[in-house]
């Protein structure tokens, strides 16, 4: 596994594929790859990533080398069309692979969420030559980070970060929190307010003058996602790296909401699979038994077998729910224009229902796994606690309590689903 952390980036736009360009022999075949073929291709790398996951968590060692290895292997371009140098994977195949990656290390799917979301947006612009160039750069190894969330005094839905005209380009100023993935990225996608109060997406180089990346994420789980803060001070941005969004576009039905949630849920299911894997491995190595037990070994004890059987069913249910939502999303993405909005809504509903299934199931799994081994299961050397910490942190995104109410209101009263999440301070009533 390569260990470089240098941010070699495209020349002046994400569209110039100059980073980590694959040789002709490494490029995918002309047809999109199937899940079995891609799983086999990435299996050695995933095994290597999994082998070091517990140690990285104990040492709080950020996975720079692992992200670079994923980019060099083509994992970060798995959904990029074959014509642009990617693997052309479909939606369900993508999320199955993301669950596999989450089982190896749940930090990695989350820290790449903005990257894969950026790819997803480019895929919707298939007729745009600039989008094609950007996709080629991503197939060449460019990684995209995120800087959207703020912890400012702005009201709900507003932003303090600004992008303003400056000479032939723009100037970007502001501070972001939870900049997940940006510490590992070549370029960062930044949300900003325009001079007239509108919204824009700004793509800046991670190493541009005026950009300060901070490793100050202090959560107790998902500690290696690089979800710290980012400061932008007079960052000069070329005009073609600023994409002004239409006024009133936020909140319209879009597949991106479901996509972003499913990335988190795939990470969560990966945690569940890793917890089950580690619980089984722990039981199989135990030779000591309890006096109250009824098996010659822990693996032969009916009560221990019952725990393993129960948590395996919960992991399977969570995974099935997420993949069912992924299939609904794929249907919505490929539907004719006249059917798309209804199918997007169906996919969003199914995704929320998957969240309400996966969160309690995986949290239960990461707690109950300790029933198989007594106090020895809490050894810091085994790092089994990281599964609960990671699951709890992932489950705190887009809180379940609001999602439960949203779909209850929808089912009972026909209320529309929410396609735009934001935080901020409530305006004071006069």
CSV table of C-alpha atoms in Angstrom, one decimal:
chain,number,residue,atom,x,y,z
A,1,UNK,CA,0.0,0.0,0.0
A,2,UNK,CA,1.4,3.4,-1.0
A,3,UNK,CA,2.0,5.8,1.8
A,4,UNK,CA,2.2,9.2,0.0
A,5,UNK,CA,0.0,12.0,1.3
A,6,UNK,CA,1.0,14.5,-1.3
A,7,UNK,CA,-1.9,16.4,-2.9
A,8,UNK,CA,-0.9,16.3,-6.5
A,9,UNK,CA,-3.9,17.8,-8.3
A,10,UNK,CA,-5.1,18.6,-11.7
A,11,UNK,CA,-3.5,21.7,-13.4
A,12,UNK,CA,-6.3,24.3,-13.1
A,13,UNK,CA,-9.5,22.4,-13.1
A,14,UNK,CA,-10.7,19.0,-11.8
A,15,UNK,CA,-11.3,18.2,-15.5
A,16,UNK,CA,-7.6,17.9,-16.3
A,17,UNK,CA,-6.7,14.2,-15.7
A,18,UNK,CA,-3.1,14.6,-14.6
A,19,UNK,CA,-3.3,12.8,-11.2
A,20,UNK,CA,-2.4,9.1,-10.8
A,21,UNK,CA,-3.4,8.3,-14.4
A,22,UNK,CA,-3.8,4.6,-14.9
A,23,UNK,CA,-1.8,2.8,-17.5
A,24,UNK,CA,-3.6,1.2,-20.4
A,25,UNK,CA,-3.1,-2.2,-18.9
A,26,UNK,CA,-4.8,-1.1,-15.7
A,27,UNK,CA,-7.9,0.4,-17.3
A,28,UNK,CA,-11.3,-1.3,-17.0
A,29,UNK,CA,-12.6,-3.3,-19.9
A,30,UNK,CA,-15.1,-1.8,-22.3
A,31,UNK,CA,-18.2,-3.1,-20.5
A,32,UNK,CA,-19.3,-2.1,-17.0
A,33,UNK,CA,-18.1,-4.5,-14.3
A,34,UNK,CA,-20.3,-6.7,-12.3
A,35,UNK,CA,-20.3,-6.9,-8.5
A,36,UNK,CA,-18.6,-10.3,-8.4
A,37,UNK,CA,-15.8,-9.1,-10.7
A,38,UNK,CA,-15.3,-5.9,-8.8
A,39,UNK,CA,-15.4,-7.6,-5.4
A,40,UNK,CA,-12.7,-10.0,-6.6
A,41,UNK,CA,-10.6,-7.1,-7.9
A,42,UNK,CA,-10.7,-5.1,-4.7
A,43,UNK,CA,-10.7,-8.1,-2.2
A,44,UNK,CA,-6.9,-8.0,-1.5
A,45,UNK,CA,-7.0,-4.2,-0.9
A,46,UNK,CA,-10.1,-4.5,1.4
A,47,UNK,CA,-8.4,-7.3,3.4
A,48,UNK,CA,-5.3,-5.1,3.8
A,49,UNK,CA,-7.4,-2.2,5.0
A,50,UNK,CA,-9.3,-4.4,7.4
A,51,UNK,CA,-6.2,-5.8,8.9
A,52,UNK,CA,-5.0,-2.4,10.1
A,53,UNK,CA,-8.4,-0.9,11.1
A,54,UNK,CA,-8.3,-1.6,14.8
A,55,UNK,CA,-4.7,-0.4,15.1
A,56,UNK,CA,-5.5,2.8,13.2
A,57,UNK,CA,-8.4,3.5,15.6
A,58,UNK,CA,-6.2,2.9,18.7
A,59,UNK,CA,-3.5,5.2,17.4
A,60,UNK,CA,-5.8,7.7,15.8
A,61,UNK,CA,-3.8,7.4,12.6
A,62,UNK,CA,-5.6,9.0,9.7
A,63,UNK,CA,-5.9,6.7,6.7
A,64,UNK,CA,-4.1,8.8,4.1
A,65,UNK,CA,-2.3,5.8,2.6
A,66,UNK,CA,-5.6,3.8,2.5
A,67,UNK,CA,-7.4,6.6,0.6
A,68,UNK,CA,-4.6,6.9,-1.9
A,69,UNK,CA,-4.5,3.1,-2.4
A,70,UNK,CA,-8.3,3.1,-3.0
A,71,UNK,CA,-7.9,5.9,-5.6
A,72,UNK,CA,-4.9,4.2,-7.3
A,73,UNK,CA,-6.9,0.9,-7.5
A,74,UNK,CA,-9.9,2.6,-9.1
A,75,UNK,CA,-12.3,2.2,-6.2
A,76,UNK,CA,-13.0,5.9,-6.1
A,77,UNK,CA,-13.9,5.7,-9.8
A,78,UNK,CA,-16.1,2.7,-9.5
A,79,UNK,CA,-19.2,4.5,-10.8
A,80,UNK,CA,-17.4,6.6,-13.4
A,81,UNK,CA,-18.4,5.4,-16.9
A,82,UNK,CA,-16.0,3.1,-18.7
A,83,UNK,CA,-15.7,5.7,-21.5
A,84,UNK,CA,-14.1,8.1,-18.9
A,85,UNK,CA,-11.8,5.4,-17.4
A,86,UNK,CA,-14.0,4.1,-14.6
A,87,UNK,CA,-15.8,0.8,-14.0
A,88,UNK,CA,-19.3,1.9,-14.8
A,89,UNK,CA,-20.8,0.2,-11.8
A,90,UNK,CA,-24.6,0.5,-11.2
A,91,UNK,CA,-26.2,1.8,-8.1
A,92,UNK,CA,-26.8,-1.5,-6.3
A,93,UNK,CA,-23.3,-2.7,-7.2
A,94,UNK,CA,-21.8,0.5,-5.8
A,95,UNK,CA,-23.6,0.2,-2.5
A,96,UNK,CA,-22.7,-3.4,-2.1
A,97,UNK,CA,-19.0,-2.5,-2.6
A,98,UNK,CA,-19.4,0.4,-0.1
A,99,UNK,CA,-20.8,-2.0,2.5
A,100,UNK,CA,-17.7,-4.2,1.9
A,101,UNK,CA,-15.5,-1.2,2.4
A,102,UNK,CA,-17.4,-0.3,5.5
A,103,UNK,CA,-16.8,-3.7,6.9
A,104,UNK,CA,-13.1,-3.2,6.3
A,105,UNK,CA,-13.1,0.3,7.9
A,106,UNK,CA,-16.3,2.3,8.4
A,107,UNK,CA,-14.4,5.6,8.3
A,108,UNK,CA,-13.6,5.2,4.6
A,109,UNK,CA,-17.1,5.2,3.0
A,110,UNK,CA,-18.0,8.2,5.1
A,111,UNK,CA,-14.9,10.2,4.3
A,112,UNK,CA,-15.5,9.5,0.6
A,113,UNK,CA,-19.2,10.5,0.7
A,114,UNK,CA,-18.6,13.9,-0.8
A,115,UNK,CA,-16.4,12.4,-3.4
A,116,UNK,CA,-18.9,9.9,-4.6
A,117,UNK,CA,-21.7,12.5,-4.4
A,118,UNK,CA,-19.6,14.8,-6.6
A,119,UNK,CA,-19.3,11.9,-9.1
A,120,UNK,CA,-23.1,11.3,-8.9
A,121,UNK,CA,-23.7,15.0,-9.8
A,122,UNK,CA,-21.4,14.8,-12.8
A,123,UNK,CA,-23.1,11.6,-14.0
A,124,UNK,CA,-26.4,13.7,-14.3
A,125,UNK,CA,-24.5,16.0,-16.7
A,126,UNK,CA,-23.5,13.3,-19.2
A,127,UNK,CA,-23.8,15.7,-22.2
A,128,UNK,CA,-21.5,18.3,-20.7
A,129,UNK,CA,-17.9,18.1,-22.0
A,130,UNK,CA,-16.6,19.7,-18.8
A,131,UNK,CA,-18.3,17.0,-16.7
A,132,UNK,CA,-16.7,14.3,-18.9
A,133,UNK,CA,-13.3,15.9,-18.3
A,134,UNK,CA,-13.9,16.0,-14.5
A,135,UNK,CA,-14.9,12.3,-14.5
A,136,UNK,CA,-11.7,11.5,-16.4
A,137,UNK,CA,-9.7,13.3,-13.7
A,138,UNK,CA,-11.5,11.3,-11.0
A,139,UNK,CA,-10.7,8.1,-12.9
A,140,UNK,CA,-7.1,9.2,-12.9
A,141,UNK,CA,-7.1,9.4,-9.1
A,142,UNK,CA,-8.4,12.9,-8.1
A,143,UNK,CA,-10.3,12.8,-4.8
A,144,UNK,CA,-12.9,15.4,-3.8
A,145,UNK,CA,-13.6,16.6,-0.3
A,146,UNK,CA,-16.5,18.5,1.3
A,147,UNK,CA,-16.9,21.8,3.2
A,148,UNK,CA,-20.6,22.6,3.6
A,149,UNK,CA,-21.7,22.5,7.2
A,150,UNK,CA,-21.3,25.6,9.5
A,151,UNK,CA,-21.5,26.2,13.2
A,152,UNK,CA,-22.1,29.9,12.9
A,153,UNK,CA,-24.9,32.1,14.1
A,154,UNK,CA,-26.6,32.0,10.7
A,155,UNK,CA,-30.2,31.1,10.7
A,156,UNK,CA,-31.4,27.7,9.6
A,157,UNK,CA,-30.6,27.3,5.9
A,158,UNK,CA,-28.4,30.3,5.7
A,159,UNK,CA,-24.6,30.5,5.3
A,160,UNK,CA,-21.8,32.8,6.5
A,161,UNK,CA,-19.2,31.6,4.0
A,162,UNK,CA,-19.3,33.9,0.9
A,163,UNK,CA,-18.1,33.8,-2.6
A,164,UNK,CA,-17.8,37.2,-4.3
A,165,UNK,CA,-16.5,38.5,-7.7
A,166,UNK,CA,-12.9,39.5,-7.6
A,167,UNK,CA,-11.2,40.6,-10.8
A,168,UNK,CA,-11.5,37.8,-13.4
A,169,UNK,CA,-12.5,35.3,-10.8
A,170,UNK,CA,-13.9,35.1,-7.3
A,171,UNK,CA,-12.8,35.3,-3.7
A,172,UNK,CA,-13.9,32.7,-1.1
A,173,UNK,CA,-14.1,33.5,2.6
A,174,UNK,CA,-15.6,31.6,5.6
A,175,UNK,CA,-15.2,28.8,8.0
A,176,UNK,CA,-16.7,25.3,7.8
A,177,UNK,CA,-17.1,22.5,10.3
A,178,UNK,CA,-17.5,18.7,9.7
A,179,UNK,CA,-15.5,19.0,6.5
A,180,UNK,CA,-15.5,15.2,6.1
A,181,UNK,CA,-12.9,13.9,3.7
A,182,UNK,CA,-11.2,17.2,2.9
A,183,UNK,CA,-7.9,16.2,4.8
A,184,UNK,CA,-7.5,13.5,2.2
A,185,UNK,CA,-8.7,15.4,-0.9
A,186,UNK,CA,-7.1,17.1,-3.9
A,187,UNK,CA,-10.1,19.4,-4.4
A,188,UNK,CA,-12.8,20.6,-2.0
A,189,UNK,CA,-16.5,21.3,-2.8
A,190,UNK,CA,-17.6,24.3,-0.8
A,191,UNK,CA,-21.1,25.7,-0.3
A,192,UNK,CA,-21.2,29.5,-0.2
A,193,UNK,CA,-23.6,32.4,-0.3
A,194,UNK,CA,-23.3,34.8,-3.3
A,195,UNK,CA,-23.4,38.6,-3.1
A,196,UNK,CA,-27.1,38.6,-3.9
A,197,UNK,CA,-28.0,36.0,-1.2
A,198,UNK,CA,-28.1,33.1,-3.6
A,199,UNK,CA,-26.2,29.8,-3.3
A,200,UNK,CA,-23.1,28.5,-5.1
A,201,UNK,CA,-20.9,25.4,-5.1
A,202,UNK,CA,-17.2,26.4,-5.3
A,203,UNK,CA,-14.5,23.9,-6.1
A,204,UNK,CA,-11.1,24.8,-4.7
A,205,UNK,CA,-7.7,23.1,-4.5
A,206,UNK,CA,-7.1,21.7,-1.0
A,207,UNK,CA,-3.6,23.2,-1.1
A,208,UNK,CA,-4.6,26.6,-2.5
A,209,UNK,CA,-3.3,29.7,-0.6
A,210,UNK,CA,-5.7,30.7,2.0
A,211,UNK,CA,-7.1,27.2,2.7
A,212,UNK,CA,-6.4,25.8,6.2
A,213,UNK,CA,-7.4,22.2,6.9
A,214,UNK,CA,-7.7,21.3,10.6
A,215,UNK,CA,-7.7,17.8,12.1
A,216,UNK,CA,-10.0,18.9,15.0
A,217,UNK,CA,-12.9,16.5,14.8
A,218,UNK,CA,-13.5,15.5,18.5
A,219,UNK,CA,-16.3,12.9,18.1
A,220,UNK,CA,-15.8,9.6,20.0
A,221,UNK,CA,-16.6,7.5,16.8
A,222,UNK,CA,-15.7,7.6,13.1
A,223,UNK,CA,-12.6,9.4,14.4
A,224,UNK,CA,-10.5,8.9,11.2
A,225,UNK,CA,-12.9,10.6,8.8
A,226,UNK,CA,-11.1,13.9,8.9
A,227,UNK,CA,-14.3,15.6,9.8
A,228,UNK,CA,-12.6,18.7,11.1
A,229,UNK,CA,-13.0,22.3,10.3
A,230,UNK,CA,-11.7,24.2,7.2
A,231,UNK,CA,-10.9,27.9,7.0
A,232,UNK,CA,-11.0,29.9,3.8
A,233,UNK,CA,-9.3,33.3,3.9
A,234,UNK,CA,-9.3,35.3,0.6
A,235,UNK,CA,-9.0,32.1,-1.5
A,236,UNK,CA,-8.8,33.1,-5.2
A,237,UNK,CA,-11.1,30.9,-7.3
A,238,UNK,CA,-11.3,30.7,-11.1
A,239,UNK,CA,-14.6,31.6,-12.6
A,240,UNK,CA,-15.2,28.1,-14.0
A,241,UNK,CA,-14.9,26.6,-10.6
A,242,UNK,CA,-18.0,28.5,-9.3
A,243,UNK,CA,-21.4,27.0,-10.0
A,244,UNK,CA,-24.2,29.3,-9.0
A,245,UNK,CA,-27.3,27.4,-8.1
A,246,UNK,CA,-30.9,28.4,-9.2
A,247,UNK,CA,-32.8,30.3,-6.5
A,248,UNK,CA,-35.3,28.1,-4.7
A,249,UNK,CA,-33.7,24.9,-5.9
A,250,UNK,CA,-33.2,23.6,-2.4
A,251,UNK,CA,-35.9,21.2,-1.3
A,252,UNK,CA,-36.9,20.0,-4.7
A,253,UNK,CA,-37.2,16.2,-5.1
A,254,UNK,CA,-33.7,14.8,-5.9
A,255,UNK,CA,-32.0,11.5,-5.8
A,256,UNK,CA,-29.0,13.1,-4.1
A,257,UNK,CA,-30.8,13.0,-0.7
A,258,UNK,CA,-31.3,9.3,-0.8
A,259,UNK,CA,-27.8,8.7,-2.2
A,260,UNK,CA,-26.1,10.6,0.6
A,261,UNK,CA,-28.1,8.8,3.2
A,262,UNK,CA,-27.4,5.4,1.7
A,263,UNK,CA,-23.6,6.1,1.9
A,264,UNK,CA,-24.0,6.6,5.6
A,265,UNK,CA,-26.2,3.5,5.9
A,266,UNK,CA,-23.7,1.4,3.9
A,267,UNK,CA,-21.0,2.5,6.4
A,268,UNK,CA,-23.3,1.5,9.2
A,269,UNK,CA,-24.1,-1.9,7.8
A,270,UNK,CA,-20.4,-2.4,7.3
A,271,UNK,CA,-20.0,-1.8,11.0
A,272,UNK,CA,-22.6,-4.4,11.7
A,273,UNK,CA,-20.8,-7.0,9.5
A,274,UNK,CA,-17.5,-6.2,11.1
A,275,UNK,CA,-19.0,-6.5,14.6
A,276,UNK,CA,-20.4,-9.9,13.7
A,277,UNK,CA,-17.1,-11.0,12.1
A,278,UNK,CA,-15.2,-10.0,15.2
A,279,UNK,CA,-17.7,-11.6,17.6
A,280,UNK,CA,-17.4,-14.9,15.7
A,281,UNK,CA,-13.6,-14.7,15.7
A,282,UNK,CA,-13.5,-14.0,19.4
A,283,UNK,CA,-15.8,-16.9,20.3
A,284,UNK,CA,-13.9,-19.4,18.1
A,285,UNK,CA,-10.6,-18.6,19.9
A,286,UNK,CA,-12.0,-19.0,23.5
A,287,UNK,CA,-11.1,-22.1,25.4
A,288,UNK,CA,-12.3,-21.0,28.8
A,289,UNK,CA,-16.0,-21.4,29.6
A,290,UNK,CA,-18.3,-20.4,32.5
A,291,UNK,CA,-19.4,-22.8,35.1
A,292,UNK,CA,-23.0,-22.0,34.2
A,293,UNK,CA,-22.4,-22.9,30.6
A,294,UNK,CA,-23.4,-26.1,28.9
A,295,UNK,CA,-20.8,-26.5,26.2
A,296,UNK,CA,-17.2,-27.8,26.2
A,297,UNK,CA,-16.1,-24.6,24.5
A,298,UNK,CA,-17.7,-21.2,24.0
A,299,UNK,CA,-18.5,-22.0,20.4
A,300,UNK,CA,-20.5,-25.1,21.6
A,301,UNK,CA,-22.5,-23.2,24.3
A,302,UNK,CA,-26.2,-22.9,23.2
A,303,UNK,CA,-26.5,-19.4,24.7
A,304,UNK,CA,-23.5,-18.1,22.9
A,305,UNK,CA,-24.8,-19.7,19.7
A,306,UNK,CA,-28.1,-17.9,20.3
A,307,UNK,CA,-26.4,-14.5,20.5
A,308,UNK,CA,-24.5,-15.1,17.3
A,309,UNK,CA,-27.6,-16.2,15.5
A,310,UNK,CA,-29.6,-13.2,16.7
A,311,UNK,CA,-27.1,-10.6,15.7
A,312,UNK,CA,-26.5,-12.3,12.4
A,313,UNK,CA,-30.2,-11.9,11.5
A,314,UNK,CA,-30.1,-8.2,12.5
A,315,UNK,CA,-27.1,-7.6,10.3
A,316,UNK,CA,-28.8,-9.4,7.4
A,317,UNK,CA,-32.0,-7.4,7.9
A,318,UNK,CA,-30.1,-4.1,7.9
A,319,UNK,CA,-28.2,-5.0,4.8
A,320,UNK,CA,-31.3,-6.2,2.9
A,321,UNK,CA,-33.1,-2.9,3.8
A,322,UNK,CA,-30.2,-0.8,2.5
A,323,UNK,CA,-29.9,-2.8,-0.8
A,324,UNK,CA,-33.6,-2.6,-1.4
A,325,UNK,CA,-33.4,1.2,-1.1
A,326,UNK,CA,-30.4,1.2,-3.4
A,327,UNK,CA,-32.5,-0.7,-6.0
A,328,UNK,CA,-35.3,1.8,-5.7
A,329,UNK,CA,-32.8,4.6,-6.2
A,330,UNK,CA,-31.5,2.9,-9.3
A,331,UNK,CA,-35.0,2.7,-10.7
A,332,UNK,CA,-35.5,6.4,-10.0
A,333,UNK,CA,-32.2,7.5,-11.6
A,334,UNK,CA,-32.9,5.7,-14.9
A,335,UNK,CA,-36.7,6.4,-15.2
A,336,UNK,CA,-38.3,8.4,-18.0
A,337,UNK,CA,-38.6,12.1,-17.1
A,338,UNK,CA,-42.4,11.9,-16.7
A,339,UNK,CA,-42.1,9.1,-14.1
A,340,UNK,CA,-39.0,10.3,-12.3
A,341,UNK,CA,-40.5,12.5,-9.6
A,342,UNK,CA,-42.8,9.8,-8.2
A,343,UNK,CA,-40.0,7.3,-8.3
A,344,UNK,CA,-37.6,9.6,-6.6
A,345,UNK,CA,-40.2,10.0,-3.8
A,346,UNK,CA,-40.6,6.3,-3.6
A,347,UNK,CA,-36.8,5.8,-3.3
A,348,UNK,CA,-36.6,8.5,-0.6
A,349,UNK,CA,-39.3,6.9,1.4
A,350,UNK,CA,-37.7,3.5,1.1
A,351,UNK,CA,-34.3,5.0,2.1
A,352,UNK,CA,-35.8,6.5,5.3
A,353,UNK,CA,-37.4,3.2,6.1
A,354,UNK,CA,-34.0,1.5,5.6
A,355,UNK,CA,-32.5,4.0,8.1
A,356,UNK,CA,-35.2,3.2,10.7
A,357,UNK,CA,-34.4,-0.5,10.2
A,358,UNK,CA,-30.6,-0.3,10.1
A,359,UNK,CA,-30.0,2.1,12.9
A,360,UNK,CA,-31.6,0.1,15.8
A,361,UNK,CA,-30.5,-3.2,14.4
A,362,UNK,CA,-26.8,-2.3,14.1
A,363,UNK,CA,-26.7,-0.4,17.4
A,364,UNK,CA,-28.2,-3.6,19.0
A,365,UNK,CA,-25.6,-5.8,17.3
A,366,UNK,CA,-22.7,-3.6,18.4
A,367,UNK,CA,-23.9,-3.8,22.0
A,368,UNK,CA,-25.0,-7.5,22.2
A,369,UNK,CA,-21.7,-8.8,20.7
A,370,UNK,CA,-20.2,-8.3,24.2
A,371,UNK,CA,-22.6,-11.0,25.5
A,372,UNK,CA,-20.5,-13.7,24.0
A,373,UNK,CA,-17.3,-13.2,26.0
A,374,UNK,CA,-17.7,-11.5,29.4
A,375,UNK,CA,-15.2,-8.9,30.6
A,376,UNK,CA,-12.4,-10.2,28.3
A,377,UNK,CA,-14.3,-8.9,25.3
A,378,UNK,CA,-13.7,-5.3,26.6
A,379,UNK,CA,-9.9,-5.6,26.1
A,380,UNK,CA,-8.6,-2.5,24.4
A,381,UNK,CA,-6.3,-4.8,22.3
A,382,UNK,CA,-9.4,-6.2,20.6
A,383,UNK,CA,-11.0,-2.7,20.1
A,384,UNK,CA,-14.5,-4.1,19.9
A,385,UNK,CA,-15.8,-0.9,21.4
A,386,UNK,CA,-15.0,0.9,18.2
A,387,UNK,CA,-17.9,-0.8,16.5
A,388,UNK,CA,-20.4,0.7,18.9
A,389,UNK,CA,-18.7,4.1,18.8
A,390,UNK,CA,-18.7,4.1,15.0
A,391,UNK,CA,-22.3,2.9,14.8
A,392,UNK,CA,-23.5,5.5,17.3
A,393,UNK,CA,-21.7,8.3,15.5
A,394,UNK,CA,-23.1,7.3,12.1
A,395,UNK,CA,-26.6,6.9,13.5
A,396,UNK,CA,-26.5,10.4,14.8
A,397,UNK,CA,-26.6,11.9,11.3
A,398,UNK,CA,-30.1,13.1,10.1
A,399,UNK,CA,-31.5,12.0,13.5
A,400,UNK,CA,-34.0,9.0,13.4
A,401,UNK,CA,-36.5,10.8,15.6
A,402,UNK,CA,-37.1,13.4,12.8
A,403,UNK,CA,-37.2,10.7,10.1
A,404,UNK,CA,-39.8,8.6,12.0
A,405,UNK,CA,-42.1,11.6,12.4
A,406,UNK,CA,-41.6,12.6,8.7
A,407,UNK,CA,-42.7,9.3,7.3
A,408,UNK,CA,-45.5,9.0,9.8
A,409,UNK,CA,-46.8,12.4,8.7
A,410,UNK,CA,-46.4,11.3,5.1
A,411,UNK,CA,-48.3,8.1,5.5
A,412,UNK,CA,-51.1,9.6,7.6
A,413,UNK,CA,-51.5,13.0,6.0
A,414,UNK,CA,-49.8,12.9,2.6
A,415,UNK,CA,-47.2,15.4,3.7
A,416,UNK,CA,-44.2,15.8,1.3
A,417,UNK,CA,-40.8,14.4,2.3
A,418,UNK,CA,-37.9,16.7,3.1
A,419,UNK,CA,-35.2,16.9,0.5
A,420,UNK,CA,-33.0,19.5,2.1
A,421,UNK,CA,-31.4,19.3,5.5
A,422,UNK,CA,-29.8,22.2,7.3
A,423,UNK,CA,-29.0,23.4,10.8
A,424,UNK,CA,-28.7,26.9,12.3
A,425,UNK,CA,-30.3,29.2,14.8
A,426,UNK,CA,-34.0,29.9,14.7
A,427,UNK,CA,-34.9,33.5,14.0
A,428,UNK,CA,-36.1,35.3,17.1
A,429,UNK,CA,-39.7,36.2,17.0
A,430,UNK,CA,-40.5,39.9,17.1
